[in-house]
Coordinates of C-alpha atoms in Angstrom, one line a residue:
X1 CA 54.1 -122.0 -126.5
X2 CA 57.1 -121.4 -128.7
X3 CA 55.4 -119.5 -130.7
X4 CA 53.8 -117.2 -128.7
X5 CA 57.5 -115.6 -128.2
X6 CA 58.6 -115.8 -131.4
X7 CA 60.6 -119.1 -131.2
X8 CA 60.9 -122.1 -132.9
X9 CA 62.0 -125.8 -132.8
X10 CA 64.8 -127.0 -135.1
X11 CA 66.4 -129.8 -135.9
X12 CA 70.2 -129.8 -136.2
X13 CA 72.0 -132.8 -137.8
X14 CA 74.2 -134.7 -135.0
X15 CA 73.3 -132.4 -131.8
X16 CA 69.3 -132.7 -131.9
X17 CA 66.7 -130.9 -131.1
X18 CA 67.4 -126.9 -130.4
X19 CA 65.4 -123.7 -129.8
X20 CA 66.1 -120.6 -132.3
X21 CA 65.1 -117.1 -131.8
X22 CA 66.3 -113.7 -129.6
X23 CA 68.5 -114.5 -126.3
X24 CA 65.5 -112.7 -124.2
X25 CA 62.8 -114.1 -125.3
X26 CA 63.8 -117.4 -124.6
X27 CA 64.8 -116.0 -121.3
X28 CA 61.2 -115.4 -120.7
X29 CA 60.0 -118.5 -121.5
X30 CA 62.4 -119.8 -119.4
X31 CA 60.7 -118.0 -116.6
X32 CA 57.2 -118.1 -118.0
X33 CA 57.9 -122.1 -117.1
X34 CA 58.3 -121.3 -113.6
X35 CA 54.8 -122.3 -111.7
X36 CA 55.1 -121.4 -108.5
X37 CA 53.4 -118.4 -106.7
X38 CA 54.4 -118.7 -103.2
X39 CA 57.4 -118.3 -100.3
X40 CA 58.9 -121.6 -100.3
X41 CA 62.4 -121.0 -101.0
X42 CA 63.8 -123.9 -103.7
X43 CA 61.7 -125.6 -105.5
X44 CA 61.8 -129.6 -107.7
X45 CA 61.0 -129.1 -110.8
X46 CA 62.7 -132.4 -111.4
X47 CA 65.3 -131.2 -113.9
X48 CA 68.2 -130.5 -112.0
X49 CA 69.7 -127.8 -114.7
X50 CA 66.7 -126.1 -114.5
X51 CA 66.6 -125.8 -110.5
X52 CA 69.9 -124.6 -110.7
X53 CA 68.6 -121.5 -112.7
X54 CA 66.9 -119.9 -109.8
X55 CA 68.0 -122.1 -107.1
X56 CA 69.3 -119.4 -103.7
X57 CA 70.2 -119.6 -100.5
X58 CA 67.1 -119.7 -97.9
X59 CA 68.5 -116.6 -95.7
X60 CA 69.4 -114.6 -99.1
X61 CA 66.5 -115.1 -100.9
X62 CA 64.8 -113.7 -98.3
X63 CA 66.9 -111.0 -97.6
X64 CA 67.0 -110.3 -101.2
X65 CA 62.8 -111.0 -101.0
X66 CA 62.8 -107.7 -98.3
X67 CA 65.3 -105.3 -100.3
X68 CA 63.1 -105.6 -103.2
X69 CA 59.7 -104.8 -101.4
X70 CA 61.2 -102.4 -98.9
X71 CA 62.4 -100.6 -102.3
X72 CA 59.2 -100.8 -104.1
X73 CA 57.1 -99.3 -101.8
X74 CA 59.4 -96.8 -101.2
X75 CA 58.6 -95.8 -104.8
X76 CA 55.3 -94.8 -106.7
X77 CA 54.9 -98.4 -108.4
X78 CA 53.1 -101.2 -107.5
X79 CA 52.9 -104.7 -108.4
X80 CA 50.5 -107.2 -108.0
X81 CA 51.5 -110.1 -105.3
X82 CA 52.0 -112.2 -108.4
X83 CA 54.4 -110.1 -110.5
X84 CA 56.2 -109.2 -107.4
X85 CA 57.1 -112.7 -107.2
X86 CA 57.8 -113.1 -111.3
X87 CA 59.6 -110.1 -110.7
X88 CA 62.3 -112.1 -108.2
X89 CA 62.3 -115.0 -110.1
X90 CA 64.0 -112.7 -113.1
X91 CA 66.5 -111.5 -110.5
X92 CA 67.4 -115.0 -109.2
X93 CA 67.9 -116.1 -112.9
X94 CA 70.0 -113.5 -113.5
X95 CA 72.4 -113.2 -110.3
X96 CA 72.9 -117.1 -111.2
X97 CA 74.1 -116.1 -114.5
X98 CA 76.2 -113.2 -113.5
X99 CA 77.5 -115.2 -110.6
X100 CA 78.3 -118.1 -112.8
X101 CA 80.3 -115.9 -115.2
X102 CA 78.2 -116.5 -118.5
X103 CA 78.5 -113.8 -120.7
X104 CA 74.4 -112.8 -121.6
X105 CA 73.8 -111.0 -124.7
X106 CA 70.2 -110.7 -124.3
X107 CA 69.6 -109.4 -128.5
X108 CA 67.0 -106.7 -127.3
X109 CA 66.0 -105.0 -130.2
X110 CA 65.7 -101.7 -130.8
X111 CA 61.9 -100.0 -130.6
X112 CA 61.0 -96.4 -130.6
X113 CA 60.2 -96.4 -126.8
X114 CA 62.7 -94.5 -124.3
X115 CA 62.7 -96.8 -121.0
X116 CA 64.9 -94.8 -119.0
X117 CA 62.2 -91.9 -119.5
X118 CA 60.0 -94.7 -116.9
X119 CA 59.8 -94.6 -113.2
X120 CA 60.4 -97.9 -113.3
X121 CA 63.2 -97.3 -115.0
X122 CA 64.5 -95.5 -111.4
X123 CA 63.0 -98.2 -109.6
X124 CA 65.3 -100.9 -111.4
X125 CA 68.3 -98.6 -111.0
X126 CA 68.0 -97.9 -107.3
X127 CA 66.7 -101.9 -106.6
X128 CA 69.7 -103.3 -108.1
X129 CA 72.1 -100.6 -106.6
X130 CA 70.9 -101.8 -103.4
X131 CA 71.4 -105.5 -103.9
X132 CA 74.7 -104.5 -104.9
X133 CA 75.7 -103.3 -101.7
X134 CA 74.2 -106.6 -100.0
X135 CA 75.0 -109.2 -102.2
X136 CA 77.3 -110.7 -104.6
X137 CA 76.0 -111.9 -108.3
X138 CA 74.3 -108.5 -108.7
X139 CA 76.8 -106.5 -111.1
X140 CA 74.2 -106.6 -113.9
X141 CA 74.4 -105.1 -117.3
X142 CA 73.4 -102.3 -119.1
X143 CA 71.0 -104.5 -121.1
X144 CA 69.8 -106.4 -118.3
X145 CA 68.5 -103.5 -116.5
X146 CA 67.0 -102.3 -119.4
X147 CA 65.4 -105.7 -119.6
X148 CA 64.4 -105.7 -116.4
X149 CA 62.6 -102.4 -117.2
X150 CA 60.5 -103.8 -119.8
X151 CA 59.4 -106.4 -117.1
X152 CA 58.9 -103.8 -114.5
X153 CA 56.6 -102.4 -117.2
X154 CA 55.2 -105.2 -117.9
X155 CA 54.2 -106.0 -114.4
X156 CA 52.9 -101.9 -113.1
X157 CA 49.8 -102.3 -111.6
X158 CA 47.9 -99.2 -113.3
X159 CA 45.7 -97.9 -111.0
X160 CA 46.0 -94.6 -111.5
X161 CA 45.0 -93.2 -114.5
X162 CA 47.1 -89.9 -113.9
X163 CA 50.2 -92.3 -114.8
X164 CA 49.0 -93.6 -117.8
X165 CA 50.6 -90.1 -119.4
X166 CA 53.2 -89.5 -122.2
X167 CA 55.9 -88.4 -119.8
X168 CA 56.0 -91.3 -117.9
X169 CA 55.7 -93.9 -121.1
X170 CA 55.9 -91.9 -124.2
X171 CA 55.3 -93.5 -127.3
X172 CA 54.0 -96.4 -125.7
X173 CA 51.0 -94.2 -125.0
X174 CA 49.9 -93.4 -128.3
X175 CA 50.3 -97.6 -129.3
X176 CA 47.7 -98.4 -126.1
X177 CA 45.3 -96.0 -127.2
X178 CA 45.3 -97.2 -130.7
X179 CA 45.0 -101.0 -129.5
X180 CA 42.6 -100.7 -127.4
X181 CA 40.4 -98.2 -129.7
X182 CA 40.7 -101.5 -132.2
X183 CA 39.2 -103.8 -128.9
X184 CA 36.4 -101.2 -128.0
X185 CA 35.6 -100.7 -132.4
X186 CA 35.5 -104.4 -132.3
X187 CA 33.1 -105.1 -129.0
X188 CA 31.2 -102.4 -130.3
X189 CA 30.5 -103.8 -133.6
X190 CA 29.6 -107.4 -132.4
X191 CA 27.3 -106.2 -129.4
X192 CA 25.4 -103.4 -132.0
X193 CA 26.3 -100.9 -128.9
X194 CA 28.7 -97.9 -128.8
X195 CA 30.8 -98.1 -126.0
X196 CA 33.2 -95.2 -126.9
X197 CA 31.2 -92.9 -124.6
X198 CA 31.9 -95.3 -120.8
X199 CA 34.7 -92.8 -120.2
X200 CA 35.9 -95.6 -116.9
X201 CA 35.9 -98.2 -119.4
X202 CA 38.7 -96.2 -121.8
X203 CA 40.7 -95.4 -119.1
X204 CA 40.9 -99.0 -118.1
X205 CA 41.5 -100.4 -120.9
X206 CA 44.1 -98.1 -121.6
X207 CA 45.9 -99.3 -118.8
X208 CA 45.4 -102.7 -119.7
X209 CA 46.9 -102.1 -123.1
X210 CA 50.6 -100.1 -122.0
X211 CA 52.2 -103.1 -120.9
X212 CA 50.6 -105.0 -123.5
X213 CA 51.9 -102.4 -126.3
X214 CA 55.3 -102.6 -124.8
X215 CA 54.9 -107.0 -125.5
X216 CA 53.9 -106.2 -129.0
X217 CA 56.6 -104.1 -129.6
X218 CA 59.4 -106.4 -127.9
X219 CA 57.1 -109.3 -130.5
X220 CA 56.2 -111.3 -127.5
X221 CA 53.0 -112.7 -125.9
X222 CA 54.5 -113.4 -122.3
X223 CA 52.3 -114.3 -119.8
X224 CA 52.6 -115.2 -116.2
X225 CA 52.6 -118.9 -115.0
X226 CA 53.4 -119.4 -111.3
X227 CA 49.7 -121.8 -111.6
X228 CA 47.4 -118.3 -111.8
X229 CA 45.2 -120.1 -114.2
X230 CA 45.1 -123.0 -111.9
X231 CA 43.6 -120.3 -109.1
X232 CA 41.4 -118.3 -111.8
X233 CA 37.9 -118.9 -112.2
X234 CA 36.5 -117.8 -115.2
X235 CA 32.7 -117.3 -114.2
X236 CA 29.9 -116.9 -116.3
X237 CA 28.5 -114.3 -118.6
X238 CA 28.6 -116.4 -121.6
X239 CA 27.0 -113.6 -124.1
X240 CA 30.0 -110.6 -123.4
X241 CA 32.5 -113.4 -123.0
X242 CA 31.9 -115.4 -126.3
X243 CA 32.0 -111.7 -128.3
X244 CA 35.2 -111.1 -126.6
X245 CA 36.9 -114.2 -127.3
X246 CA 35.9 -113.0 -131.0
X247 CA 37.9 -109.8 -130.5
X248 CA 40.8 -111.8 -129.2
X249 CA 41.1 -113.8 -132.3
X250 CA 40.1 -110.4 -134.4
X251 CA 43.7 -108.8 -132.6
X252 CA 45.8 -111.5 -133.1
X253 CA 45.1 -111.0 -136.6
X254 CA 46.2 -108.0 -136.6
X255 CA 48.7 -107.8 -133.7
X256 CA 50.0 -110.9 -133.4
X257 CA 49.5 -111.2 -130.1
X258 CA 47.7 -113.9 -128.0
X259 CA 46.1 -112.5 -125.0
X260 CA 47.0 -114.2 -122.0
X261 CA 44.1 -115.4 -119.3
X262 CA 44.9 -113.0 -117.2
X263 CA 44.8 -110.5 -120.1
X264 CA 41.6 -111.7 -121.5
X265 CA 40.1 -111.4 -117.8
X266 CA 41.2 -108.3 -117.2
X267 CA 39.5 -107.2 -120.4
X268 CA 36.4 -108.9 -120.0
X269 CA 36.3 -107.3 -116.8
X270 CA 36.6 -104.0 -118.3
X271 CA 33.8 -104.3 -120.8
X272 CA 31.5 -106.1 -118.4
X273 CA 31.7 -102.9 -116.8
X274 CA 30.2 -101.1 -119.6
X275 CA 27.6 -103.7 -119.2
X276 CA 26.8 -103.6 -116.0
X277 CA 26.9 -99.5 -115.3
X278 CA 23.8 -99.4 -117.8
X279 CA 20.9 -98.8 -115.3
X280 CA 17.4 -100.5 -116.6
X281 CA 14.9 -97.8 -117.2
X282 CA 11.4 -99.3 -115.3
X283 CA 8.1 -97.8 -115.4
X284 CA 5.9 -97.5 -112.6
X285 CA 2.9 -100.4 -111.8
X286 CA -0.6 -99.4 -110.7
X287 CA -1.5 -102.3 -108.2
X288 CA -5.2 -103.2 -106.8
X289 CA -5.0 -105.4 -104.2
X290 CA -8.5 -107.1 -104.1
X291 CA -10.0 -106.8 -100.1
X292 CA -12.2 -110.1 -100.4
X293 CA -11.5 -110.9 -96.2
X294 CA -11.9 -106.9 -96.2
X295 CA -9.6 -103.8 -96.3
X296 CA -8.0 -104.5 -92.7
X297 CA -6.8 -107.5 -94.0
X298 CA -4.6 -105.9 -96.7
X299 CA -2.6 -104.0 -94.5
X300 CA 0.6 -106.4 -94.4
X301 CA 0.4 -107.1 -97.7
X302 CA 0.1 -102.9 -98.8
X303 CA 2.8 -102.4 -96.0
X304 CA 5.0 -104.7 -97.5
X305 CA 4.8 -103.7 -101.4
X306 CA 5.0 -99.8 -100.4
X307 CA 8.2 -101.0 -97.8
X308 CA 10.4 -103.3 -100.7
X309 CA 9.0 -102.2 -104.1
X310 CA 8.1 -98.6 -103.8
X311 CA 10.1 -97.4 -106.7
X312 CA 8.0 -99.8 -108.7
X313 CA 5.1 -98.5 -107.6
X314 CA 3.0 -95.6 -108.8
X315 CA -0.1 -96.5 -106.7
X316 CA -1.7 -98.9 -104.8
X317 CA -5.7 -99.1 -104.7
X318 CA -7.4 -101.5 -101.8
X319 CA -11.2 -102.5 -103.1
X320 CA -13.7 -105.1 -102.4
X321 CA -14.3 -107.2 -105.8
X322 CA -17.8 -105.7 -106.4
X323 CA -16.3 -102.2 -106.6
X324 CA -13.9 -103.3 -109.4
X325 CA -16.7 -105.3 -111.2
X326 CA -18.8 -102.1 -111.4
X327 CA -16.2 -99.2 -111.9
X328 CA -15.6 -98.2 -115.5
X329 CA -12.5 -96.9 -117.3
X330 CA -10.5 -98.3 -113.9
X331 CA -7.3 -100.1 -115.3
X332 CA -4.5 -101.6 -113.3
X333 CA -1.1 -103.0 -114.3
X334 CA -1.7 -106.1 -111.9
X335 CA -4.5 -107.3 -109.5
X336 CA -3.2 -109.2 -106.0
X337 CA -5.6 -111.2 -104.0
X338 CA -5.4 -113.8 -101.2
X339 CA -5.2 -117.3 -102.1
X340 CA -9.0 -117.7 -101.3
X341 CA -9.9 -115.8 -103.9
X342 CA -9.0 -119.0 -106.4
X343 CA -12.3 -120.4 -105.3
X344 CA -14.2 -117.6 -106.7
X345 CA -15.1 -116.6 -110.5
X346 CA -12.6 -113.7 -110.7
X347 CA -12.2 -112.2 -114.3
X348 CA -9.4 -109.5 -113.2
X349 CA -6.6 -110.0 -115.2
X350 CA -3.6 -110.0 -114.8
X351 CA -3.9 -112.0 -111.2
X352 CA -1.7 -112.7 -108.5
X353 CA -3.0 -114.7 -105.5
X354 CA -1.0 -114.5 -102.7
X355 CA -0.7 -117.1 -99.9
X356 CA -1.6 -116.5 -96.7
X357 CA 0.3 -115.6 -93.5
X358 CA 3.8 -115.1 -95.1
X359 CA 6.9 -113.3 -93.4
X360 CA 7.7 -110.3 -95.2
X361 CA 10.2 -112.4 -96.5
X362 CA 8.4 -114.6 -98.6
X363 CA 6.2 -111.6 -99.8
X364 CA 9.5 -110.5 -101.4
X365 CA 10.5 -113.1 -102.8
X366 CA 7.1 -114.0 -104.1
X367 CA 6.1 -111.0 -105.5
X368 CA 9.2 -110.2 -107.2
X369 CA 8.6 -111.3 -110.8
X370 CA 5.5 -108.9 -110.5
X371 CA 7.9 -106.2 -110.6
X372 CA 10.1 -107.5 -113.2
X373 CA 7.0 -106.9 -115.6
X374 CA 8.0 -102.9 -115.0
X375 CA 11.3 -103.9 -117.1
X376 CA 9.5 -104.7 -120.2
X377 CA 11.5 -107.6 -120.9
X378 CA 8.3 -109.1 -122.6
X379 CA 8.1 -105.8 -124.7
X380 CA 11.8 -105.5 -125.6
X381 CA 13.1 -108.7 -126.4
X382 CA 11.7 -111.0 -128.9
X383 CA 8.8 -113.3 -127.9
X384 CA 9.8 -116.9 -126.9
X385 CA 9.0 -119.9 -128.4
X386 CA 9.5 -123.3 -127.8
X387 CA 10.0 -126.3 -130.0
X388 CA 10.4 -129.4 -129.5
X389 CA 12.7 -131.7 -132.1
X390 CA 13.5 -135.6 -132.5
X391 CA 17.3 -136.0 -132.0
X392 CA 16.6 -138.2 -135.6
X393 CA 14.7 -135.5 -137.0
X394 CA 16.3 -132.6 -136.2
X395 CA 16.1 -130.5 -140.0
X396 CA 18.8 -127.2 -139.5
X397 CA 19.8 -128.1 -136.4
X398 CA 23.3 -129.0 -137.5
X399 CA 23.6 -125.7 -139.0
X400 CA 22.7 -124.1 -135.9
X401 CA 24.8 -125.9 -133.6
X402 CA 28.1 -125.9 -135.6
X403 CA 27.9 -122.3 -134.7
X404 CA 26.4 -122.3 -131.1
X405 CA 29.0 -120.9 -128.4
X406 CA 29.2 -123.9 -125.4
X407 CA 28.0 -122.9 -122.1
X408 CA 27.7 -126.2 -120.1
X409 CA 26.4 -129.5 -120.9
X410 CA 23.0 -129.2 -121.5
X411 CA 22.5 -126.0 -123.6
X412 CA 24.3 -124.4 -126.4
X413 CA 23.3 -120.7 -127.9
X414 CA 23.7 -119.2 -131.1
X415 CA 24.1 -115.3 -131.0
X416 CA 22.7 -113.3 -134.0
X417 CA 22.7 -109.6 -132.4
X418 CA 22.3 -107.6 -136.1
X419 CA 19.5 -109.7 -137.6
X420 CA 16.4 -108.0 -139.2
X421 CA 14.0 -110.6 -137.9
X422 CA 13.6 -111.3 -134.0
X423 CA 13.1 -114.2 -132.7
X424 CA 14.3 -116.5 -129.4
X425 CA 13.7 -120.0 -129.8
X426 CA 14.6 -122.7 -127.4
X427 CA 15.0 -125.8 -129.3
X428 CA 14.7 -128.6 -126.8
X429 CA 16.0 -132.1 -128.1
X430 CA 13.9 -135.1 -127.6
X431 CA 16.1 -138.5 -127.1
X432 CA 15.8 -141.1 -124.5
X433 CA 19.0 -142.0 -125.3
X434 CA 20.4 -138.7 -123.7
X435 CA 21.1 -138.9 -120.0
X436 CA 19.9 -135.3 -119.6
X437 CA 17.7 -133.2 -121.0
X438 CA 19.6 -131.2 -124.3
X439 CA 18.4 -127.1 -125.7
X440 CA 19.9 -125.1 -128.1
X441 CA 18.7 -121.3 -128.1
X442 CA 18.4 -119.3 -131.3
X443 CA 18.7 -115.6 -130.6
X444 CA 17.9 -113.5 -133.7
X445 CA 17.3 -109.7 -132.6
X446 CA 18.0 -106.1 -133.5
X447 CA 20.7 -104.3 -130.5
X448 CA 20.8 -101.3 -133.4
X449 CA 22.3 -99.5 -130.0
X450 CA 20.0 -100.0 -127.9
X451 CA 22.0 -100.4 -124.4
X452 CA 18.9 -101.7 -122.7
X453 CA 17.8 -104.0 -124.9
X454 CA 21.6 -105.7 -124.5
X455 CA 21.9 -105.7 -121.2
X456 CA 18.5 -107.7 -120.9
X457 CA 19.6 -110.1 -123.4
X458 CA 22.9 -110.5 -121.5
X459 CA 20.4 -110.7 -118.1
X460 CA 18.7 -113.5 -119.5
X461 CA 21.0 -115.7 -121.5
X462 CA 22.8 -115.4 -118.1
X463 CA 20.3 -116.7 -116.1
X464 CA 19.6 -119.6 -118.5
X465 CA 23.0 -120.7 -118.4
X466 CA 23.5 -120.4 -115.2
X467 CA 20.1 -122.3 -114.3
X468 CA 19.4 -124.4 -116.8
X469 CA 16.3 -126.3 -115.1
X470 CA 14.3 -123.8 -115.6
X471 CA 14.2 -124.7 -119.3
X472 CA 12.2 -127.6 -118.0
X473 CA 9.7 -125.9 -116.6
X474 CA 8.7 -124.2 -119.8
X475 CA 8.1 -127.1 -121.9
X476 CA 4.0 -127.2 -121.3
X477 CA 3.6 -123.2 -121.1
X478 CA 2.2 -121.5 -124.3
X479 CA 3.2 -118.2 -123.7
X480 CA 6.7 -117.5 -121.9
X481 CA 7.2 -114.9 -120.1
X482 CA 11.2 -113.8 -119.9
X483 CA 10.2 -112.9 -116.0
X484 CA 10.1 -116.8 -115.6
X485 CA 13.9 -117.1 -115.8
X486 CA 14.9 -113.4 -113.6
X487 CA 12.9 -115.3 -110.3
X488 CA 14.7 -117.6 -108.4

């Protein structure tokens, strides 16, 4: 933690233990400590030194609460709900220390950005003019206002791109753009996908990355605490998330600076996007539906398919069986036939039989991995293949799970998205030992920018992980089709 704002621990001979490094930073550790994110007025930390830090008056805090929102919105800035409430924490800590007389020399450095320049520069100035007038404790300094700048920087909500321009940040403008041209270089390199051209996705990011370039400037990695990992759930979408926790590490390299949860969500988010606006190209199915009760019959059923599916669809033909046997050069994508026809010696191929008497419902939901064929899963990604492995006899398989990314209990996945040979092999351990059943997946494969290939890949190993039963049901199957794991 220490480290991540440029402090350190050190030993001094009869005093102890103490913390070296710049006044602010430890100022916003100090904060980043504080875990609460709600409207009760004094909290326990149980150190009594450390309540006294922010520790107010019930009536004055929220008076003080009011001035600062009345004041905000009365501006063009916004803050989330959580940095609001950061944001009055800082001037608690700070009215304590002016009201308390302690002479703060907060060792800001100096960086090439100029803060008053910000609208949240005027924001600050006007806010704590305002207090001012209302309440003792708030003669702040010069340097804390400028401080409190940088955290009102820190804590914009973006929204608008217009914003993000040089007037209103200046150099800090030209830093975000290069930082997050090293994240998108980076994603685009590990997913084999050029994502320089999602013009939403480099707006985003860039405002992601002003605060952020304002952090690395200062040469800290602040974060907020008030428990928002504690109300963050991280979902799923193992395949995007695992390459962008490689980027992370990639940046810190080069940055030194650790992305906070909220940070790396915020980013994931943002390249998920990418992900998700790339619309799957389908091609059209021809459909026979086989009239062996007669054509009358097949009216639901035609109904149905032309009502939920017609974009699938190029045509639908209704015969009688005899009239397929004998017509010539007549091909269809998919045959569909009542359940009755499993009594009789029908060669069509492929088949669907369809149980009788279902709501249009069921016909949906039956008949949807039909239509998942129009994807070309099965054409695009490499073929599955299952294999089956002694937990005492398992040859490579240490190689391949030191480097698997961790999903969940049961199955692990290794990623190999620039590999000349394709291949996707679910390894599925065999131990009666193990309380459940264990797989590891081997994805070799070729992206070589091909969006729509990815995205089914990410479709997939997303379905897998987030249902991972349906690796039982493939055990006995020879060939797999990838349509097996898009049905529910």
């Amino acid at each position: 933690m220490l480290t991540k704002y440029d402090l350190s621990l050190k030993t001094r001979p009869h005093y102890g233990m103490y913390i070296d490094g710049a006044s602010f930073k430890k100022i916003m550790l100090t904060v980043r400590m504080y875990r609460y994110f709600d409207k009760s007025i004094n909290h326990d930390f149980g150190i009594i030194a450390y309540n006294q830090l922010f520790y107010c008056d019930e009536l004055e805090k929220s008076a003080i609460r009011k001035t600062f929102y009345e004041t905000i919105i009365q501006s063009r800035i916004v803050f989330s709900d959580i940095n609001a409430e950061r944001f009055i924490v800082y001037l608690l800590y700070f009215r304590n220390q002016t009201l308390q007389k302690n002479s703060l020399q907060l060792s800001l450095p100096t960086i090439d950005f100029d803060y008053r320049a910000t609208e949240e520069y005027e924001l600050i100035v006007e806010l704590v003019q305002k207090l001012k007038i209302k309440f003792s404790g708030f003669e702040f300094t010069k340097e804390i206002v400028q401080f409190l700048t940088y955290v009102a920087v820190f804590s914009t909500d973006l929204y608008r791109f217009i914003d993000c321009s040089k007037e209103n940040y200046n150099t800090l403008i030209s830093f975000a753009e290069e930082i997050r041209n090293f994240i998108l270089k980076g994603m685009s390199e590990y997913l084999q996908i050029d994502i320089f051209d999602d013009y939403t996705c480099l707006k985003d990011l860039l405002k992601i990355m002003i605060p952020i370039s304002l952090k690395i400037k200062l040469g800290v990695s602040d974060s907020i605490d008030l428990r928002y990992k504690d109300f963050k759930n991280e979902g799923a979408q193992s395949l995007i998330r695992y390459y962008s926790s490689l980027v992370y590490q990639d940046f810190f390299q080069v940055y030194h600076y650790s992305f906070s949860k909220r940070e790396q969500q915020l980013i994931f988010s943002t390249i998920l996007g990418v992900i998700n606006r790339i619309t799957l190209s389908h091609r059209k199915l021809r459909l026979a539906i086989i009239a062996i009760d007669g054509r009358l019959a097949t009216q639901p059923l035609k109904f149905n398919l032309q009502h939920y599916f017609s974009e699938f669809i190029e045509r639908i033909e209704t015969k009688v069986l005899y009239e397929l046997e004998t017509l010539e050069n007549q091909q269809f994508d998919y045959y569909l036939c009542s359940d009755y026809g499993k009594k009789l010696n029908i060669t069509c191929e492929p088949i669907f039989y369809i149980e009788e008497e279902m709501n249009e419902f069921k016909y949906m939901d039956s008949l949807k991995h039909i239509f998942f064929q129009s994807y070309d899963y099965d054409k695009k990604l490499p073929q599955i293949k299952l294999k089956n492995i002694n937990w005492n006899d398992k040859n490579g398989l240490n190689e391949l799970t030191s480097t698997t990314f961790v999903q969940n209990n049961s199955v692990q996945v290794q990623f190999n998205l620039h590999h000349e040979k394709e291949d996707f092999t679910i390894f599925h351990i065999n131990d009666a030992d193990l309380e459940e059943k264990k797989y590891y997946i081997e994805v070799k494969t070729q992206i070589a920018g091909d969006k729509q290939k990815l995205k089914m890949l990410v479709n997939i190993i997303e379905q897998i992980m987030t249902d991972p039963l349906k690796l039982d049901a493939v055990n006995e199957e020879e060939n797999i089709s990838y349509s097996h794991f898009l049905v529910d």
